[in-house]
mmCIF file of C-alpha atoms in Angstrom:
data_model
loop_
_atom_site.group_PDB
_atom_site.id
_atom_site.type_symbol
_atom_site.label_atom_id
_atom_site.label_comp_id
_atom_site.label_asym_id
_atom_site.label_seq_id
_atom_site.Cartn_x
_atom_site.Cartn_y
_atom_site.Cartn_z
ATOM 1 C CA MET Y 1 158.338 78.296 75.111
ATOM 2 C CA SER Y 2 156.649 75.504 73.687
ATOM 3 C CA ILE Y 3 153.112 76.156 73.877
ATOM 4 C CA ARG Y 4 151.968 80.131 72.430
ATOM 5 C CA ILE Y 5 148.138 80.723 72.382
ATOM 6 C CA GLY Y 6 147.163 83.810 70.624
ATOM 7 C CA VAL Y 7 144.434 85.488 67.776
ATOM 8 C CA THR Y 8 144.594 86.280 64.595
ATOM 9 C CA GLY Y 9 144.957 89.919 64.240
ATOM 10 C CA TRP Y 10 144.987 92.159 66.952
ATOM 11 C CA GLY Y 11 142.468 95.055 66.296
ATOM 12 C CA ASP Y 12 139.000 93.667 67.079
ATOM 13 C CA HIS Y 13 139.262 91.954 70.533
ATOM 14 C CA ALA Y 14 136.913 94.516 72.640
ATOM 15 C CA SER Y 15 137.369 92.170 75.633
ATOM 16 C CA ILE Y 16 140.727 93.079 76.280
ATOM 17 C CA TYR Y 17 140.972 96.438 75.432
ATOM 18 C CA PRO Y 18 140.202 99.179 77.829
ATOM 19 C CA ASP Y 19 137.855 101.692 76.845
ATOM 20 C CA GLN Y 20 139.305 104.695 74.703
ATOM 21 C CA THR Y 21 142.479 102.635 73.530
ATOM 22 C CA LYS Y 22 143.450 103.913 70.356
ATOM 23 C CA SER Y 23 144.302 101.748 67.058
ATOM 24 C CA ASP Y 24 147.706 102.101 67.225
ATOM 25 C CA GLU Y 25 148.062 101.003 71.116
ATOM 26 C CA LYS Y 26 146.681 98.136 70.360
ATOM 27 C CA LEU Y 27 149.395 95.658 69.460
ATOM 28 C CA GLU Y 28 151.348 96.953 72.755
ATOM 29 C CA VAL Y 29 148.390 96.067 74.915
ATOM 30 C CA TYR Y 30 147.816 92.899 73.257
ATOM 31 C CA GLY Y 31 151.124 91.810 73.991
ATOM 32 C CA SER Y 32 150.368 92.095 77.428
ATOM 33 C CA HIS Y 33 148.248 89.225 76.892
ATOM 34 C CA PHE Y 34 149.346 86.808 74.360
ATOM 35 C CA PRO Y 35 152.684 85.901 73.202
ATOM 36 C CA VAL Y 36 151.958 85.774 69.658
ATOM 37 C CA VAL Y 37 150.000 87.193 67.046
ATOM 38 C CA GLU Y 38 148.827 86.573 63.340
ATOM 39 C CA VAL Y 39 149.569 89.148 60.931
ATOM 40 C CA ASP Y 40 146.431 89.005 58.680
ATOM 41 C CA THR Y 41 147.037 92.543 57.034
ATOM 42 C CA ALA Y 42 150.115 90.930 55.438
ATOM 43 C CA PHE Y 43 147.545 88.661 53.481
ATOM 44 C CA TYR Y 44 145.840 91.774 51.696
ATOM 45 C CA ALA Y 45 149.065 94.025 50.939
ATOM 46 C CA ILE Y 46 152.739 93.908 51.237
ATOM 47 C CA GLN Y 47 153.475 95.838 54.737
ATOM 48 C CA SER Y 48 156.123 98.227 54.562
ATOM 49 C CA VAL Y 49 159.400 97.736 56.147
ATOM 50 C CA SER Y 50 158.505 101.046 58.976
ATOM 51 C CA ARG Y 51 155.363 99.163 59.917
ATOM 52 C CA TYR Y 52 157.287 95.806 60.867
ATOM 53 C CA GLU Y 53 159.679 98.195 62.598
ATOM 54 C CA LYS Y 54 157.004 99.424 64.792
ATOM 55 C CA TRP Y 55 155.149 96.323 65.546
ATOM 56 C CA VAL Y 56 158.737 94.837 66.466
ATOM 57 C CA ASN Y 57 159.581 97.592 68.734
ATOM 58 C CA GLN Y 58 155.552 97.121 70.409
ATOM 59 C CA THR Y 59 156.262 93.782 71.611
ATOM 60 C CA PRO Y 60 158.459 92.077 74.523
ATOM 61 C CA GLU Y 61 161.463 90.569 73.527
ATOM 62 C CA SER Y 62 159.811 87.002 73.868
ATOM 63 C CA PHE Y 63 156.806 87.709 71.546
ATOM 64 C CA ARG Y 64 156.425 86.006 68.007
ATOM 65 C CA PHE Y 65 154.470 86.644 64.965
ATOM 66 C CA VAL Y 66 153.309 84.559 62.556
ATOM 67 C CA ILE Y 67 152.944 86.458 59.087
ATOM 68 C CA LYS Y 68 150.254 85.399 56.510
ATOM 69 C CA ALA Y 69 151.574 85.089 52.850
ATOM 70 C CA PHE Y 70 150.622 87.795 50.444
ATOM 71 C CA GLN Y 71 147.151 86.858 48.626
ATOM 72 C CA GLN Y 72 149.383 87.220 44.976
ATOM 73 C CA MET Y 73 151.300 84.587 46.340
ATOM 74 C CA THR Y 74 149.227 82.286 47.031
ATOM 75 C CA GLY Y 75 146.719 82.632 44.193
ATOM 76 C CA HIS Y 76 144.040 84.050 45.637
ATOM 77 C CA ASP Y 77 143.818 86.955 43.017
ATOM 78 C CA ARG Y 78 143.529 84.445 40.323
ATOM 79 C CA THR Y 79 146.075 85.798 38.110
ATOM 80 C CA SER Y 80 148.986 83.692 36.122
ATOM 81 C CA LYS Y 81 152.119 84.631 36.245
ATOM 82 C CA SER Y 82 155.870 83.226 35.241
ATOM 83 C CA VAL Y 83 157.748 81.602 37.091
ATOM 84 C CA GLN Y 84 160.419 85.061 37.759
ATOM 85 C CA GLU Y 85 157.308 87.199 38.501
ATOM 86 C CA ALA Y 86 156.456 84.996 41.211
ATOM 87 C CA LYS Y 87 159.856 84.755 42.280
ATOM 88 C CA ASP Y 88 160.334 88.902 42.835
ATOM 89 C CA LEU Y 89 156.768 89.017 44.229
ATOM 90 C CA VAL Y 90 158.584 86.410 46.852
ATOM 91 C CA LYS Y 91 161.557 88.077 47.018
ATOM 92 C CA GLN Y 92 159.875 91.679 47.702
ATOM 93 C CA TYR Y 93 157.707 90.170 50.514
ATOM 94 C CA GLU Y 94 160.579 88.612 51.973
ATOM 95 C CA GLU Y 95 162.614 91.986 52.450
ATOM 96 C CA SER Y 96 159.498 93.650 53.715
ATOM 97 C CA ILE Y 97 159.646 90.925 56.509
ATOM 98 C CA GLN Y 98 163.621 91.682 57.511
ATOM 99 C CA PRO Y 99 162.697 93.720 60.933
ATOM 100 C CA VAL Y 100 161.017 90.831 62.232
ATOM 101 C CA ILE Y 101 163.509 88.202 61.037
ATOM 102 C CA GLU Y 102 166.305 90.325 62.379
ATOM 103 C CA ALA Y 103 164.777 90.595 65.964
ATOM 104 C CA GLY Y 104 164.362 87.169 66.317
ATOM 105 C CA LYS Y 105 160.669 87.171 66.556
ATOM 106 C CA LEU Y 106 159.201 85.307 63.192
ATOM 107 C CA GLN Y 107 157.509 81.843 64.317
ATOM 108 C CA ASN Y 108 156.541 81.216 60.939
ATOM 109 C CA ILE Y 109 155.358 82.418 57.578
ATOM 110 C CA LEU Y 110 151.814 81.370 56.539
ATOM 111 C CA PHE Y 111 150.923 79.975 53.389
ATOM 112 C CA GLN Y 112 147.271 79.742 53.350
ATOM 113 C CA PHE Y 113 145.790 78.690 49.936
ATOM 114 C CA PRO Y 114 142.296 79.480 48.347
ATOM 115 C CA PRO Y 115 139.597 76.455 48.361
ATOM 116 C CA TRP Y 116 140.559 75.516 44.553
ATOM 117 C CA PHE Y 117 144.208 74.773 45.224
ATOM 118 C CA ASN Y 118 143.638 71.304 45.011
ATOM 119 C CA VAL Y 119 145.896 68.079 44.300
ATOM 120 C CA LYS Y 120 147.450 68.469 41.112
ATOM 121 C CA LYS Y 121 151.030 68.497 39.547
ATOM 122 C CA GLU Y 122 151.362 71.962 39.139
ATOM 123 C CA ASN Y 123 150.332 72.988 42.683
ATOM 124 C CA ILE Y 124 152.799 70.581 44.061
ATOM 125 C CA LYS Y 125 155.535 72.493 41.867
ATOM 126 C CA LYS Y 126 154.312 75.420 42.902
ATOM 127 C CA LEU Y 127 155.037 74.490 46.704
ATOM 128 C CA ARG Y 128 158.323 73.131 45.772
ATOM 129 C CA LEU Y 129 159.343 76.254 44.213
ATOM 130 C CA ILE Y 130 157.844 78.290 47.486
ATOM 131 C CA LYS Y 131 159.984 75.821 49.543
ATOM 132 C CA GLU Y 132 163.260 76.660 47.328
ATOM 133 C CA TRP Y 133 162.669 80.582 47.251
ATOM 134 C CA LEU Y 134 162.041 80.884 51.541
ATOM 135 C CA GLU Y 135 164.355 77.912 52.567
ATOM 136 C CA GLU Y 136 165.904 79.506 55.411
ATOM 137 C CA TYR Y 137 162.405 80.439 56.978
ATOM 138 C CA PRO Y 138 159.984 78.203 58.797
ATOM 139 C CA LEU Y 139 157.110 78.077 56.674
ATOM 140 C CA ALA Y 140 153.555 76.917 57.766
ATOM 141 C CA LEU Y 141 151.242 75.053 54.810
ATOM 142 C CA GLU Y 142 147.393 75.177 55.436
ATOM 143 C CA PHE Y 143 145.030 73.828 53.123
ATOM 144 C CA ARG Y 144 141.343 74.791 52.201
ATOM 145 C CA ASN Y 145 140.773 71.864 49.924
ATOM 146 C CA ARG Y 146 139.658 68.481 50.969
ATOM 147 C CA SER Y 147 141.140 66.555 47.974
ATOM 148 C CA TRP Y 148 145.134 67.088 49.853
ATOM 149 C CA PHE Y 149 143.293 64.750 52.701
ATOM 150 C CA THR Y 150 141.295 62.336 50.829
ATOM 151 C CA ASP Y 151 142.203 58.632 51.513
ATOM 152 C CA GLU Y 152 143.830 58.388 48.328
ATOM 153 C CA TYR Y 153 146.296 61.297 48.789
ATOM 154 C CA LYS Y 154 146.302 62.158 52.825
ATOM 155 C CA ASP Y 155 149.788 59.963 53.743
ATOM 156 C CA GLN Y 156 151.228 61.272 50.110
ATOM 157 C CA THR Y 157 150.577 64.775 51.306
ATOM 158 C CA LEU Y 158 151.513 64.492 54.871
ATOM 159 C CA GLN Y 159 155.011 62.544 53.758
ATOM 160 C CA PHE Y 160 155.576 65.534 50.831
ATOM 161 C CA MET Y 161 154.998 68.090 53.902
ATOM 162 C CA LYS Y 162 157.847 66.205 56.206
ATOM 163 C CA GLU Y 163 160.349 66.112 53.205
ATOM 164 C CA HIS Y 164 160.091 69.299 52.615
ATOM 165 C CA GLU Y 165 159.928 70.360 56.017
ATOM 166 C CA TRP Y 166 156.394 72.392 55.734
ATOM 167 C CA ILE Y 167 154.705 73.367 59.230
ATOM 168 C CA HIS Y 168 151.583 71.485 59.180
ATOM 169 C CA THR Y 169 148.546 73.672 59.741
ATOM 170 C CA ILE Y 170 145.847 71.802 61.484
ATOM 171 C CA CYS Y 171 142.748 73.325 60.847
ATOM 172 C CA ASP Y 172 139.421 73.112 63.477
ATOM 173 C CA GLU Y 173 137.127 74.175 61.050
ATOM 174 C CA PRO Y 174 133.293 73.548 59.695
ATOM 175 C CA GLN Y 175 133.106 70.350 57.861
ATOM 176 C CA ALA Y 176 131.204 71.954 54.965
ATOM 177 C CA GLY Y 177 132.202 70.146 51.519
ATOM 178 C CA GLU Y 178 135.485 70.671 49.158
ATOM 179 C CA SER Y 179 136.257 73.851 50.465
ATOM 180 C CA SER Y 180 137.123 72.670 54.031
ATOM 181 C CA VAL Y 181 139.498 70.065 55.594
ATOM 182 C CA PRO Y 182 139.106 67.785 58.460
ATOM 183 C CA ILE Y 183 141.092 67.451 61.542
ATOM 184 C CA VAL Y 184 144.549 65.853 60.530
ATOM 185 C CA GLU Y 185 146.411 65.731 64.073
ATOM 186 C CA GLU Y 186 149.885 65.043 62.613
ATOM 187 C CA PRO Y 187 152.830 67.054 62.969
ATOM 188 C CA THR Y 188 155.224 67.130 59.610
ATOM 189 C CA HIS Y 189 158.020 69.651 60.845
ATOM 190 C CA PRO Y 190 160.818 68.933 63.004
ATOM 191 C CA THR Y 191 160.459 71.901 65.214
ATOM 192 C CA GLN Y 192 156.710 73.487 64.864
ATOM 193 C CA THR Y 193 153.129 72.948 64.374
ATOM 194 C CA LEU Y 194 150.389 75.496 63.643
ATOM 195 C CA VAL Y 195 146.836 74.912 65.145
ATOM 196 C CA ARG Y 196 144.313 77.487 63.584
ATOM 197 C CA PHE Y 197 140.670 77.650 65.165
ATOM 198 C CA HIS Y 198 138.376 78.930 62.602
ATOM 199 C CA GLY Y 199 135.193 78.175 64.568
ATOM 200 C CA ARG Y 200 132.633 75.449 63.629
ATOM 201 C CA ASN Y 201 129.939 77.430 61.795
ATOM 202 C CA VAL Y 202 128.765 75.147 59.254
ATOM 203 C CA HIS Y 203 125.949 77.425 57.637
ATOM 204 C CA GLY Y 204 128.329 80.519 57.526
ATOM 205 C CA TRP Y 205 131.235 78.728 56.234
ATOM 206 C CA ASN Y 206 130.571 79.089 52.407
ATOM 207 C CA LYS Y 207 128.927 81.666 50.800
ATOM 208 C CA ASN Y 208 125.846 80.299 49.921
ATOM 209 C CA GLY Y 209 124.407 83.538 47.848
ATOM 210 C CA ARG Y 210 124.697 85.425 50.964
ATOM 211 C CA LYS Y 211 126.468 88.834 50.584
ATOM 212 C CA ASP Y 212 127.342 89.538 54.289
ATOM 213 C CA TRP Y 213 129.328 85.713 54.422
ATOM 214 C CA ARG Y 214 132.290 87.429 55.587
ATOM 215 C CA LYS Y 215 130.796 88.646 58.671
ATOM 216 C CA VAL Y 216 129.464 85.997 59.531
ATOM 217 C CA ARG Y 217 131.916 82.987 58.492
ATOM 218 C CA PHE Y 218 134.114 82.762 61.521
ATOM 219 C CA LEU Y 219 131.167 83.573 64.223
ATOM 220 C CA TYR Y 220 131.457 80.801 66.417
ATOM 221 C CA ARG Y 221 132.320 80.480 70.276
ATOM 222 C CA TYR Y 222 133.996 77.492 71.362
ATOM 223 C CA ASN Y 223 132.375 75.514 74.454
ATOM 224 C CA GLU Y 224 134.222 73.837 77.177
ATOM 225 C CA GLU Y 225 133.861 70.611 75.870
ATOM 226 C CA GLU Y 226 135.283 71.550 72.536
ATOM 227 C CA LEU Y 227 138.270 73.107 74.318
ATOM 228 C CA GLN Y 228 138.713 70.350 76.286
ATOM 229 C CA GLU Y 229 138.479 67.552 73.425
ATOM 230 C CA TRP Y 230 141.403 70.148 71.969
ATOM 231 C CA LYS Y 231 143.293 70.263 75.668
ATOM 232 C CA GLU Y 232 143.664 66.498 74.876
ATOM 233 C CA ARG Y 233 144.794 67.217 71.280
ATOM 234 C CA VAL Y 234 147.656 69.526 72.262
ATOM 235 C CA GLU Y 235 148.768 67.130 75.163
ATOM 236 C CA ARG Y 236 149.246 64.506 72.408
ATOM 237 C CA LEU Y 237 151.096 66.854 69.728
ATOM 238 C CA LYS Y 238 153.502 67.824 72.584
ATOM 239 C CA LYS Y 239 155.097 64.402 72.700
ATOM 240 C CA GLN Y 240 155.451 64.929 68.987
ATOM 241 C CA THR Y 241 156.708 68.166 68.456
ATOM 242 C CA PRO Y 242 158.527 70.922 70.613
ATOM 243 C CA GLU Y 243 156.813 74.035 69.572
ATOM 244 C CA ILE Y 244 153.149 74.556 69.144
ATOM 245 C CA THR Y 245 151.229 77.623 68.332
ATOM 246 C CA LEU Y 246 147.739 77.944 68.648
ATOM 247 C CA LEU Y 247 145.731 80.748 66.773
ATOM 248 C CA PHE Y 248 141.815 81.555 67.438
ATOM 249 C CA ASN Y 249 140.483 83.180 64.107
ATOM 250 C CA ASN Y 250 136.786 82.863 65.500
ATOM 251 C CA ASN Y 251 136.283 86.565 65.691
ATOM 252 C CA SER Y 252 133.314 87.557 63.687
ATOM 253 C CA GLY Y 253 131.573 87.903 66.970
ATOM 254 C CA GLY Y 254 134.918 88.797 69.271
ATOM 255 C CA ASP Y 255 135.247 85.245 70.823
ATOM 256 C CA ALA Y 256 138.665 84.574 69.803
ATOM 257 C CA ALA Y 257 140.392 86.324 72.992
ATOM 258 C CA ASP Y 258 138.277 84.944 75.191
ATOM 259 C CA ASN Y 259 138.567 81.146 73.682
ATOM 260 C CA ALA Y 260 142.353 81.771 73.571
ATOM 261 C CA LYS Y 261 141.970 82.607 77.238
ATOM 262 C CA GLN Y 262 140.036 79.450 78.233
ATOM 263 C CA MET Y 263 142.492 77.312 76.346
ATOM 264 C CA GLN Y 264 145.556 78.831 78.269
ATOM 265 C CA GLU Y 265 143.642 78.339 81.557
ATOM 266 C CA LEU Y 266 142.832 74.759 80.197
ATOM 267 C CA LEU Y 267 146.667 73.755 79.414
ATOM 268 C CA GLY Y 268 147.676 75.399 82.734
ATOM 269 C CA ILE Y 269 149.927 78.134 81.166
ATOM 270 C CA GLU Y 270 150.894 81.213 82.224
ATOM 271 C CA TYR Y 271 152.936 83.691 80.534
ATOM 272 C CA LYS Y 272 155.777 85.584 82.450
ATOM 273 C CA ASP Y 273 157.331 87.700 79.654
ATOM 274 C CA LEU Y 274 154.476 89.692 78.598
ATOM 275 C CA ASN Y 275 154.268 93.784 78.218
ATOM 276 C CA PRO Y 276 153.346 94.964 81.554
ATOM 277 C CA ARG Y 277 149.584 96.041 81.893
ATOM 278 C CA GLN Y 278 148.840 99.163 83.275
ATOM 279 C CA MET Y 279 147.111 98.068 86.396
ATOM 280 C CA ASP Y 280 150.328 96.200 87.111
ATOM 281 C CA PHE Y 281 151.931 99.441 87.867
ATOM 282 C CA PHE Y 282 150.627 100.269 91.257
ATOM 283 C CA ASN Y 283 151.355 96.659 92.297
ATOM 284 C CA PHE Y 284 154.679 96.644 94.532
#
């Protein structure tokens, strides 16, 4: 399967869930619509092995997980750690995701760094260490600081990612200053590229003094023209990278699942090996 399309998380996509769907049934239903999902809860806490085992069992054999790195591994908690403390934390995280790895369902581990993670030697050293500690796994890298892709550093950033086989997370997001990155359409990994769609809500992207900024940040619905632009980009990327994962994160207003379905239709993709849907039980 060369192109997998899904959304970030599986809890809030009302358009794909029948009424009265229980929360612990949602992943199973989700797996009847999409072949991949991002585990965003892993960002907020290291999940238990038993939870990953449950998720593995609720999804079809061909299903894949993009698992976000824990926020203390990416520096979102703003606490300083010794190299040994950081290494121990990575080890704890690695042990937690083993059920997904053993089932062959890991698409990649996503390291999304905070807006203050800019180009400097200390941060490049951190990227080297993470890759060293998790060298056997596919690791995706997403920046939230524009400095990595300025004219001065863009080529060096991409070359560094290629040398260390970081999967480039290409972002479609509002162009709202230093804390956003442009669309950089270039794969850096031999086999994988990840694309994340955050919407284009410029006014909601940064806090701007708003208390409810988290609720509106991803409030956006991609229109047909914007998705058509991405169809053309994906067609170009297909010629450069064997596997592409497209994840829609524009779900403040519940638009992600619908946009993901639209993209699937635009690309002419029909997934065959998903979970059965209840409505199909009567179609013999």
